[in-house]
CSV table of N, CA, C and O in Angstrom, one decimal:
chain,number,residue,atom,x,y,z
A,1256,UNK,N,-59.9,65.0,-34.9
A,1256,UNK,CA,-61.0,64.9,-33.9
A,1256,UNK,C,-60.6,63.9,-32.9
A,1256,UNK,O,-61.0,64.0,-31.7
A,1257,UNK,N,-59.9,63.0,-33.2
A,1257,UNK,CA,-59.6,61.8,-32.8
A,1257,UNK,C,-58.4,61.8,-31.5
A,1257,UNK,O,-58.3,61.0,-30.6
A,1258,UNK,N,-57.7,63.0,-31.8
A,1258,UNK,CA,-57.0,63.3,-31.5
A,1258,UNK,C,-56.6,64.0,-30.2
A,1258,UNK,O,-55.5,63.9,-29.6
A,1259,UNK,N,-57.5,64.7,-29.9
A,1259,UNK,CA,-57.9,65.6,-29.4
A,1259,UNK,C,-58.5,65.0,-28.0
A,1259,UNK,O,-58.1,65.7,-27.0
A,1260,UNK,N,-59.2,64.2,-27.9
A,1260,UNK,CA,-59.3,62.9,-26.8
A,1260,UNK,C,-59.0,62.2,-26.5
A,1260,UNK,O,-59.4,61.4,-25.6
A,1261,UNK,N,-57.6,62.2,-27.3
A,1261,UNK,CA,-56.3,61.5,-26.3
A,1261,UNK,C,-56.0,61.9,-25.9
A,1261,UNK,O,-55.8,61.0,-25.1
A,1262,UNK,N,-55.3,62.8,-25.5
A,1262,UNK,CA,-54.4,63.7,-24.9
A,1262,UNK,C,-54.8,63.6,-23.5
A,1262,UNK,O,-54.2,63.0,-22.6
A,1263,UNK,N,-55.8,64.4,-23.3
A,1263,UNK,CA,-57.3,63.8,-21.3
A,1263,UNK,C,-56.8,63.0,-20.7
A,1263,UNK,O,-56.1,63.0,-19.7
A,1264,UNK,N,-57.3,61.5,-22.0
A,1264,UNK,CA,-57.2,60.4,-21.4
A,1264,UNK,C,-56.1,59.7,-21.1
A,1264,UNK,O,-56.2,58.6,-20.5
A,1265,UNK,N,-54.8,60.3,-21.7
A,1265,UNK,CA,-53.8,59.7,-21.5
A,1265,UNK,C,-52.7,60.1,-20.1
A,1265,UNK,O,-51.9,59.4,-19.4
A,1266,UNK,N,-53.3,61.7,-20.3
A,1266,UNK,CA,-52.9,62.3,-18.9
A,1266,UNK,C,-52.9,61.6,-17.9
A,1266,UNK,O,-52.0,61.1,-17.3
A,1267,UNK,N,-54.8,61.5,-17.6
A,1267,UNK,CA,-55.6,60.9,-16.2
A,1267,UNK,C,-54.9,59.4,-16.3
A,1267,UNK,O,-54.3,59.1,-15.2
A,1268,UNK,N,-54.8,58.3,-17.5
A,1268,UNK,CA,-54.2,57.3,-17.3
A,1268,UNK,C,-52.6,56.9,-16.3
A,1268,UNK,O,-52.3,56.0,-15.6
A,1269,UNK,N,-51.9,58.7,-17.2
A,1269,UNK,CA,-50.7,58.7,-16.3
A,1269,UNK,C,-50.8,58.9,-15.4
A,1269,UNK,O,-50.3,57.8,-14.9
A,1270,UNK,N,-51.2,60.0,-14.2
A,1270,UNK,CA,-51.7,60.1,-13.2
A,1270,UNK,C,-52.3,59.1,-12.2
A,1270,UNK,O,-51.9,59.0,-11.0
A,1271,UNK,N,-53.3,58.1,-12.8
A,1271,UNK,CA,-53.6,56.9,-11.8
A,1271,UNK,C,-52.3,56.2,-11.7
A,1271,UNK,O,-51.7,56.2,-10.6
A,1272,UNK,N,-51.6,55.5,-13.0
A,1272,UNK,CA,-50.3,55.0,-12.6
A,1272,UNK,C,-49.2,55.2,-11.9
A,1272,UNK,O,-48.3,54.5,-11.5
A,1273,UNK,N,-49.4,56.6,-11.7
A,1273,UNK,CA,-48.3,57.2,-10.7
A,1273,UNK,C,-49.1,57.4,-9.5
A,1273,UNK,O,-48.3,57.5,-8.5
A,1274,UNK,N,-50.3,57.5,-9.1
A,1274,UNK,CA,-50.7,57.7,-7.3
A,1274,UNK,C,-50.9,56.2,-7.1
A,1274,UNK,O,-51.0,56.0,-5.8
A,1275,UNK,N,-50.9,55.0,-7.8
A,1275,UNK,CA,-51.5,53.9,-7.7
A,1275,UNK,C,-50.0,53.0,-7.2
A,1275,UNK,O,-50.0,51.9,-6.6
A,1276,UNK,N,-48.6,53.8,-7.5
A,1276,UNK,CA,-47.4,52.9,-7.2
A,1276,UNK,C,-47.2,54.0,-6.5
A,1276,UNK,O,-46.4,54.6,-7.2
A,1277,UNK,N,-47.3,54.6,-5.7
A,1277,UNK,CA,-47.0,55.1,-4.6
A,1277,UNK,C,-47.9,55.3,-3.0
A,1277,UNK,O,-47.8,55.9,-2.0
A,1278,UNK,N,-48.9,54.0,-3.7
A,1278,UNK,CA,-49.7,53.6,-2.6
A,1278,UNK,C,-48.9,51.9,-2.2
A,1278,UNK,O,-48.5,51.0,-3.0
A,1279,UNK,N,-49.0,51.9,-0.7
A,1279,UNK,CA,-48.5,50.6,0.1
A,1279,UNK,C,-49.1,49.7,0.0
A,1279,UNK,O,-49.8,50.0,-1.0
A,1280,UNK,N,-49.3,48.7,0.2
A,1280,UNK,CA,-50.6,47.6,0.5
A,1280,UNK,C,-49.9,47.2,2.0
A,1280,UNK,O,-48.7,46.7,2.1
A,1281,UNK,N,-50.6,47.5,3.0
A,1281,UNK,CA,-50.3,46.7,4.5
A,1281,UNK,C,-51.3,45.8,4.6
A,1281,UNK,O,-52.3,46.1,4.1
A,1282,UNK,N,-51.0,44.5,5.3
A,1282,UNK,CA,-52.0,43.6,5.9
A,1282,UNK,C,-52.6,43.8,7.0
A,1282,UNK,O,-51.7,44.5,7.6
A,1283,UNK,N,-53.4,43.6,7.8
A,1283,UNK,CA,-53.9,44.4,8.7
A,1283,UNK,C,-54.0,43.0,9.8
A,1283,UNK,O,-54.2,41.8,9.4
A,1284,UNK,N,-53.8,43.3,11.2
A,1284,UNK,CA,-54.0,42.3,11.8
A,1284,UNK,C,-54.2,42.9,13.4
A,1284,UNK,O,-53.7,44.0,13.9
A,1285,UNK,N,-55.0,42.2,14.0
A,1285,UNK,CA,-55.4,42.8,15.1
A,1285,UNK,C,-54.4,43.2,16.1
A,1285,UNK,O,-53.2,42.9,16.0
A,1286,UNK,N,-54.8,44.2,17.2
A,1286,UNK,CA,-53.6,44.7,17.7
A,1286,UNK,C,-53.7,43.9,19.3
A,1286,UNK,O,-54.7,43.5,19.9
A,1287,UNK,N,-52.1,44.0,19.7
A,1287,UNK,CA,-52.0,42.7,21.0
A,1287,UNK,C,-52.2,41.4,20.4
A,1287,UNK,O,-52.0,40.5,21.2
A,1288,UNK,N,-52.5,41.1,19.7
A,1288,UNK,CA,-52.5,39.7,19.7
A,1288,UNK,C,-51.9,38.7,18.4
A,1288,UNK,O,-52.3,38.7,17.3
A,1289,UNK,N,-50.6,37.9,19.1
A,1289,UNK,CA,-49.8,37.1,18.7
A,1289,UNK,C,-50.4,36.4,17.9
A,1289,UNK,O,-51.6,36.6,17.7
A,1290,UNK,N,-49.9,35.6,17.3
A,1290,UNK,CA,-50.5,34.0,16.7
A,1290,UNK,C,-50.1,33.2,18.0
A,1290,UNK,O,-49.1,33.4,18.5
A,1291,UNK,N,-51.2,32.0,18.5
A,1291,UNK,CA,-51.3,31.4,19.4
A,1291,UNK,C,-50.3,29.9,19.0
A,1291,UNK,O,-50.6,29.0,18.2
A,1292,UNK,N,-49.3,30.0,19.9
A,1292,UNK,CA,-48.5,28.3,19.7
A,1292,UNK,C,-48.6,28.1,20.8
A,1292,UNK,O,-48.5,29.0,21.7
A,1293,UNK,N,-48.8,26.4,21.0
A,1293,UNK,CA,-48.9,26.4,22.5
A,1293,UNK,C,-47.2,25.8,23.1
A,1293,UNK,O,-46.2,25.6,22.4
A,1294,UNK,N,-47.4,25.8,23.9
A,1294,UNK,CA,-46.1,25.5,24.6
A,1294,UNK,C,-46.1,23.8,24.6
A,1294,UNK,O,-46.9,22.9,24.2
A,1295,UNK,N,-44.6,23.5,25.3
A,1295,UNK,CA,-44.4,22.2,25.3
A,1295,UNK,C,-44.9,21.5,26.6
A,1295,UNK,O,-44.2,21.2,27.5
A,1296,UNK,N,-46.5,21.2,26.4
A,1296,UNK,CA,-47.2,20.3,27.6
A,1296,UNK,C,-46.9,18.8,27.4
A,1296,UNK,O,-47.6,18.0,27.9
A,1297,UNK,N,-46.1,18.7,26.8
A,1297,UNK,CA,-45.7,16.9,27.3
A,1297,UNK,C,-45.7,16.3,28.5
A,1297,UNK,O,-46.1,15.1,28.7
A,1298,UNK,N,-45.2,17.2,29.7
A,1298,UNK,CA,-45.3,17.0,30.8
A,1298,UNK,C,-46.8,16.7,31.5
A,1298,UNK,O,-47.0,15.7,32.4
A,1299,UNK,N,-47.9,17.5,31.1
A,1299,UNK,CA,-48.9,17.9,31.6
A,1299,UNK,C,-49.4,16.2,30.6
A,1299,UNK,O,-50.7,16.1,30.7
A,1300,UNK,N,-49.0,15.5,30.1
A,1300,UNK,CA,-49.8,14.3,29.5
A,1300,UNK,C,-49.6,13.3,30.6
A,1300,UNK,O,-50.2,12.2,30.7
A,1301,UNK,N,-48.5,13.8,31.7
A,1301,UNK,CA,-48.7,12.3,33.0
A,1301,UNK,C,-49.6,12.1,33.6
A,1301,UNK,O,-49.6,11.0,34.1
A,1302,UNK,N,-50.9,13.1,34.0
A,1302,UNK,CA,-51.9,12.5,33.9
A,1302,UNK,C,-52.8,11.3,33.6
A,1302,UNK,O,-53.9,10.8,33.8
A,1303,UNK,N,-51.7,11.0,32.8
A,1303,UNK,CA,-52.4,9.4,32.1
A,1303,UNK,C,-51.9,8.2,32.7
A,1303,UNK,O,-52.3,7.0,32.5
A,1304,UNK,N,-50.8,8.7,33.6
A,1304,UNK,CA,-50.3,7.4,33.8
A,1304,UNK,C,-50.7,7.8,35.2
A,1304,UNK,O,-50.8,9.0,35.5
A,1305,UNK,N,-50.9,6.4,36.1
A,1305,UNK,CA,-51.0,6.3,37.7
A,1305,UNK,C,-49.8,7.6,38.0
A,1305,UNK,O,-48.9,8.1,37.3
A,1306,UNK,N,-50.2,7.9,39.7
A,1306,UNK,CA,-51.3,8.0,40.1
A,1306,UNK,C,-52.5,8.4,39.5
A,1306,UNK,O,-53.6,8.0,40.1
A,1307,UNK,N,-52.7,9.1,38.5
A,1307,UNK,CA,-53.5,10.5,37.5
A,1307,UNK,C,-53.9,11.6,37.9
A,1307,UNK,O,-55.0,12.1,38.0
A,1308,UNK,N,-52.0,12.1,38.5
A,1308,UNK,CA,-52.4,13.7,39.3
A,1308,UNK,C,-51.6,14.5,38.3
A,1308,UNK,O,-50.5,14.1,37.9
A,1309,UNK,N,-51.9,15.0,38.2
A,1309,UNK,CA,-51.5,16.2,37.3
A,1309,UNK,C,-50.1,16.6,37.6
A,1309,UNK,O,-49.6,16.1,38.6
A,1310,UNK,N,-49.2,17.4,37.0
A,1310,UNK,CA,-47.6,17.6,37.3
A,1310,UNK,C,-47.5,18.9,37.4
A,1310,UNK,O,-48.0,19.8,36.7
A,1311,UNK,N,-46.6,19.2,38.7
A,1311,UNK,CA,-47.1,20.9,39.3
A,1311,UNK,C,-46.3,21.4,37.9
A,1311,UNK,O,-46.4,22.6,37.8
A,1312,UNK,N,-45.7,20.8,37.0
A,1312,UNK,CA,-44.8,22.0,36.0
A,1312,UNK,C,-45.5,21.9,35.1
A,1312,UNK,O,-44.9,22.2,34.0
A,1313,UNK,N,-46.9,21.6,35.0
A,1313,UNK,CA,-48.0,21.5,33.7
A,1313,UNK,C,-48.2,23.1,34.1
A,1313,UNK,O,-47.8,23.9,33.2
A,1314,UNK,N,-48.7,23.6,34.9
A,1314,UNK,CA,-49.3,24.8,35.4
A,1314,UNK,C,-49.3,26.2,35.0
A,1314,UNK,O,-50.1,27.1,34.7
A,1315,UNK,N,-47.7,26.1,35.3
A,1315,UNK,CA,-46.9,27.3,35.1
A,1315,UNK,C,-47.0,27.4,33.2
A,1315,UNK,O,-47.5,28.5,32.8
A,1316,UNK,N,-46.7,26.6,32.3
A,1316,UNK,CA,-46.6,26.2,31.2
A,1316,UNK,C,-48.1,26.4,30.4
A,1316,UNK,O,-48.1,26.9,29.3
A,1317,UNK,N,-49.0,26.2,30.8
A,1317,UNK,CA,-50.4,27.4,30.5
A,1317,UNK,C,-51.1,28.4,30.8
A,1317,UNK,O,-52.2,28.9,30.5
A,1318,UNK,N,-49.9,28.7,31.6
A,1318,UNK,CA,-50.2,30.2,32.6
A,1318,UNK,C,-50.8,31.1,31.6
A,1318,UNK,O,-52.0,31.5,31.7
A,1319,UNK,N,-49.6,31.5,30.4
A,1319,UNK,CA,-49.6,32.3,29.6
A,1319,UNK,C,-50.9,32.3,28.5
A,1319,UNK,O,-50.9,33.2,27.7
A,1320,UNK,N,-51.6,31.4,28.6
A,1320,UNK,CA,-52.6,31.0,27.5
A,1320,UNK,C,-53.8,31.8,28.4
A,1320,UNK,O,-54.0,32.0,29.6
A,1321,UNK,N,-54.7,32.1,27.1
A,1321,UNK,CA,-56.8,32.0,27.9
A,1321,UNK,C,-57.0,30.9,27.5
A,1321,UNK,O,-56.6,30.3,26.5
A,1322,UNK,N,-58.1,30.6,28.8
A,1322,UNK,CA,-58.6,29.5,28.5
A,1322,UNK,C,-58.8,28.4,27.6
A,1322,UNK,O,-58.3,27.3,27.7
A,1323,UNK,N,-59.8,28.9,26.7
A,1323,UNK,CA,-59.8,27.9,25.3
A,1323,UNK,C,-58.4,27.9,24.9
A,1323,UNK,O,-57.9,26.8,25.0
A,1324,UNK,N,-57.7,28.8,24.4
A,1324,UNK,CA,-56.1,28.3,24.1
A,1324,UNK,C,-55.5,27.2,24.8
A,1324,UNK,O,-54.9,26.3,24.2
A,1325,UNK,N,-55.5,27.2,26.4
A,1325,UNK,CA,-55.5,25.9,27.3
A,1325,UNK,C,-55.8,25.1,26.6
A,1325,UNK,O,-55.1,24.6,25.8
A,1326,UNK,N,-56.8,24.7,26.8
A,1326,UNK,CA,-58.2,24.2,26.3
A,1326,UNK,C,-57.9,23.3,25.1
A,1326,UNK,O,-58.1,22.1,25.2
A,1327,UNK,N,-57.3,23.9,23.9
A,1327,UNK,CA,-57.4,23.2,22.6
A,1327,UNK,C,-55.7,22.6,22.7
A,1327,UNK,O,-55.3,21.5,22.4
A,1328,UNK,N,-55.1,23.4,23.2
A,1328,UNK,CA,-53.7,22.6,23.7
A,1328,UNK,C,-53.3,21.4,24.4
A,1328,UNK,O,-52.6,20.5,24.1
A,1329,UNK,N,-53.9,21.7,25.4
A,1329,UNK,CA,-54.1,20.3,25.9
A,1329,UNK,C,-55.0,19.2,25.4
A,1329,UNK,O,-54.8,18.1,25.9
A,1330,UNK,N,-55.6,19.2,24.7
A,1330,UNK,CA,-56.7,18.6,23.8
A,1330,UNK,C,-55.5,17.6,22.8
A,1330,UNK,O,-55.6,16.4,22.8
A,1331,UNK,N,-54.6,18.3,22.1
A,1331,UNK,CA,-53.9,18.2,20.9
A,1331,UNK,C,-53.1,17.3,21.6
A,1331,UNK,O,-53.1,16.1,21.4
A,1332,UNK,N,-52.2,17.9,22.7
A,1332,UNK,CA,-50.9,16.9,23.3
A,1332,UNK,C,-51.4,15.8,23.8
A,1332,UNK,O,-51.0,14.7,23.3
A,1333,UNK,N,-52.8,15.8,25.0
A,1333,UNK,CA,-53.1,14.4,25.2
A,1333,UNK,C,-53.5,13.4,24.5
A,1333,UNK,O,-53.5,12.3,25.0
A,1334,UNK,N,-54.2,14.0,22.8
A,1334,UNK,CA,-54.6,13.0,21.9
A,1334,UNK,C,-53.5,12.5,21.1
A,1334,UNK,O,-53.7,11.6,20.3
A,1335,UNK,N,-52.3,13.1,21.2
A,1335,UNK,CA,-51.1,12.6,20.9
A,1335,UNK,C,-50.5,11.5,21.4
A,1335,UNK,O,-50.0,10.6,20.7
A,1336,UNK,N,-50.4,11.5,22.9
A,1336,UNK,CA,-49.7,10.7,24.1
A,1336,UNK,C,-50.8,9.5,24.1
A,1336,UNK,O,-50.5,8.4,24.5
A,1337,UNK,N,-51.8,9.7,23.9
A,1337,UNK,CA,-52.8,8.7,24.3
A,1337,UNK,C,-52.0,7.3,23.5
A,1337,UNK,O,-51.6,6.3,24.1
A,1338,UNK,N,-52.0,7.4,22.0
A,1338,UNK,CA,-51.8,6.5,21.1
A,1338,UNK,C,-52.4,5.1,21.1
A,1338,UNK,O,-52.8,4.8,19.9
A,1339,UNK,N,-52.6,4.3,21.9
A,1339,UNK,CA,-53.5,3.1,21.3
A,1339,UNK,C,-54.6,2.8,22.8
A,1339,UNK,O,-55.1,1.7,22.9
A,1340,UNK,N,-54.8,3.7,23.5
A,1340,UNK,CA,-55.5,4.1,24.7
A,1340,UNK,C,-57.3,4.4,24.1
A,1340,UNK,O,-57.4,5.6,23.9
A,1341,UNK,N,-58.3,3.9,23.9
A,1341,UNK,CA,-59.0,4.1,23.4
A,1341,UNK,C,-60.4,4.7,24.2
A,1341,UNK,O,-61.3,5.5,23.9
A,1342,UNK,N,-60.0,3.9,25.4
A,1342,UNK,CA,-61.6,4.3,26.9
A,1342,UNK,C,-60.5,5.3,27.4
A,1342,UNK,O,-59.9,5.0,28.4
A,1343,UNK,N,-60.3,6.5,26.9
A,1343,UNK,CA,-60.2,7.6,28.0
A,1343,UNK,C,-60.6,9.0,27.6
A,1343,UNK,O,-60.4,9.7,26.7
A,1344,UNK,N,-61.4,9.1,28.9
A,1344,UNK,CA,-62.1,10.3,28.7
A,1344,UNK,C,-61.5,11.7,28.4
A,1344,UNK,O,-61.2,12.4,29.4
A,1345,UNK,N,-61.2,12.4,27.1
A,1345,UNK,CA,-60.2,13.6,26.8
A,1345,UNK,C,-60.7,14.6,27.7
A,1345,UNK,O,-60.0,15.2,28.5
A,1346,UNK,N,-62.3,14.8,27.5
A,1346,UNK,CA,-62.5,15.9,27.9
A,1346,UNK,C,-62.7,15.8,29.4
A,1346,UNK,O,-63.0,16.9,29.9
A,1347,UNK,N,-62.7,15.1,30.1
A,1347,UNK,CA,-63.1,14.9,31.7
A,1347,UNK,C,-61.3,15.2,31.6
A,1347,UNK,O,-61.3,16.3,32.1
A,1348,UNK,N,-59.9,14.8,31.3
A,1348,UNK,CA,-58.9,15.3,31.9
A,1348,UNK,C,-58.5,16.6,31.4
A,1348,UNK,O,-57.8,17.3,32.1
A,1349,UNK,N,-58.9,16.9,30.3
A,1349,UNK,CA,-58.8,18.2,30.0
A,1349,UNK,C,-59.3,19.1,31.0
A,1349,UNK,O,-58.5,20.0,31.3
A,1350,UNK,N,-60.5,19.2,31.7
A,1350,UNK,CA,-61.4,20.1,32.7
A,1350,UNK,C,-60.5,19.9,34.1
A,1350,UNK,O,-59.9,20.8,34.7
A,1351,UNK,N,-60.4,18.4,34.3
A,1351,UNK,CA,-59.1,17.9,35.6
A,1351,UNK,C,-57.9,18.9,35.4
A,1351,UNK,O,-58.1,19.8,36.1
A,1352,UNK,N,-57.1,19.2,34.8
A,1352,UNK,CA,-56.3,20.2,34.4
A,1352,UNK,C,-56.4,21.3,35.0
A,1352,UNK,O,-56.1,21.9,36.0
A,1353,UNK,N,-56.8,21.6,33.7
A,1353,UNK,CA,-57.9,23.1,33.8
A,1353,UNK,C,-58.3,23.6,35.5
A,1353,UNK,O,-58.0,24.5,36.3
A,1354,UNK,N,-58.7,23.0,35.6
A,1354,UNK,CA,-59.4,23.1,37.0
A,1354,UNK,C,-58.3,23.4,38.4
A,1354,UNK,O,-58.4,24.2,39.3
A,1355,UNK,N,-57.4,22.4,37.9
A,1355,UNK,CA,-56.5,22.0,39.2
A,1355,UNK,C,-55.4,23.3,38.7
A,1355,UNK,O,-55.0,23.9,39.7
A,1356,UNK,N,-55.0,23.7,37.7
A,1356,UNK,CA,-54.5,24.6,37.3
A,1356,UNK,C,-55.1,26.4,37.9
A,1356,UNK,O,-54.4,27.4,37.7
A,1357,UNK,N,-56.2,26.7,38.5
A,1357,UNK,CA,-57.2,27.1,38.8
A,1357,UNK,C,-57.5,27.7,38.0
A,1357,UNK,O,-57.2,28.9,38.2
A,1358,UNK,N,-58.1,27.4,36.6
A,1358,UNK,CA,-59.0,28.1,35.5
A,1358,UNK,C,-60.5,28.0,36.2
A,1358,UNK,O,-61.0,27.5,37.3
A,1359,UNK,N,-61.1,28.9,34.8
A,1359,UNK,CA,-62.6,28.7,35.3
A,1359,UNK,C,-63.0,27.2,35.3
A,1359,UNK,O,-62.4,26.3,34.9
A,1360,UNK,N,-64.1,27.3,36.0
A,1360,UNK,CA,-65.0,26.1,36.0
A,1360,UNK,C,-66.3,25.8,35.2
A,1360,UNK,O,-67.5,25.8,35.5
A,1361,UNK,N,-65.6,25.6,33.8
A,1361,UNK,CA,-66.0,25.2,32.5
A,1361,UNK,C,-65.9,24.2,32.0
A,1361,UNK,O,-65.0,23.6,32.5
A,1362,UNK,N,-66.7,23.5,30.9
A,1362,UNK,CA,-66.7,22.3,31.1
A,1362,UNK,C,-66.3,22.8,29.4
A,1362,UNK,O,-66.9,23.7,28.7
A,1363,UNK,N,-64.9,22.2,28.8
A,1363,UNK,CA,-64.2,22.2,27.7
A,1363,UNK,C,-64.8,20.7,26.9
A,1363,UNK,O,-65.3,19.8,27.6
A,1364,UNK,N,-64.5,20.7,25.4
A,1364,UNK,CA,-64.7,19.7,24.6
A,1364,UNK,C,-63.8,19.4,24.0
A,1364,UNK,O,-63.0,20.3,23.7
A,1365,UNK,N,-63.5,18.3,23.7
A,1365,UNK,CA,-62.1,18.0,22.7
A,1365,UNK,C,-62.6,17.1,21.4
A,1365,UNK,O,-63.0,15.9,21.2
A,1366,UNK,N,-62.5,18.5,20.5
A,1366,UNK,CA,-63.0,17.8,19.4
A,1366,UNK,C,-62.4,17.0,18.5
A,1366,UNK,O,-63.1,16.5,17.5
C-alpha cells in the first residue's frame, strides 16, 4: 500500500529538481543607471582658500552628475579638505558652487 505512493511522489520530487536547476537567478537593477562615483573635485575645494572663487575646472568635473549627486559630492570633498577649519559654512559653499556652476537655485544641505 505503502508503496504505491511513492512512486507520484517521487516523480513530482524529480521533476521540481530538474525545472528548479534549470532556472537562472538574475539580480535586477534599474535600467540607465550606473552606480554614482563622484569624480575627482579636489580642485573645486579652492574655494576655501582666498580669493574664495571657485575654479573654472570644478565645473566641467560635475557636469556629468544631477544635482543632488553634485550636491553630496561636493559635501564629502570639502569636509575632507576643511580638516581643522571649524567656522565654515559647508552648505553656503556648496550652493556658491552649485550656483556658479549654473545648477538650479536650490538650497542643498551637507549632512
Amino acid at each position: 500500500m505503502g508503496s504505491k505512493s511513492v512512486a507520484p511522489v517521487a516523480l513530482l520530487l524529480s521533476l521540481n529538481l530538474l525545472f528548479f536547476s534549470m532556472v537562472s537567478c538574475t539580480t535586477l537593477t534599474p535600467a540607465n543607471h550606473a552606480p554614482t562615483k563622484c569624480p575627482p573635485l579636489h580642485v573645486c575645494a579652492g574655494i576655501l582658500l582666498p580669493p574664495f572663487k571657485p575654479d573654472r575646472k570644478c565645473c566641467p568635473l560635475i557636469g556629468g552628475l544631477v544635482d543632488l549627486e553634485a550636491a553630496v559630492c561636493l559635501c564629502a570633498v570639502l569636509k575632507l579638505n576643511i580638516g581643522g577649519i571649524v567656522d565654515v559654512d559647508l552648505d553656503l559653499l556648496v550652493n556658491i558652487l552649485l550656483n556658479t556652476c549654473g545648477r538650479k537655485k536650490t538650497t542643498y544641505t551637507c549632512k
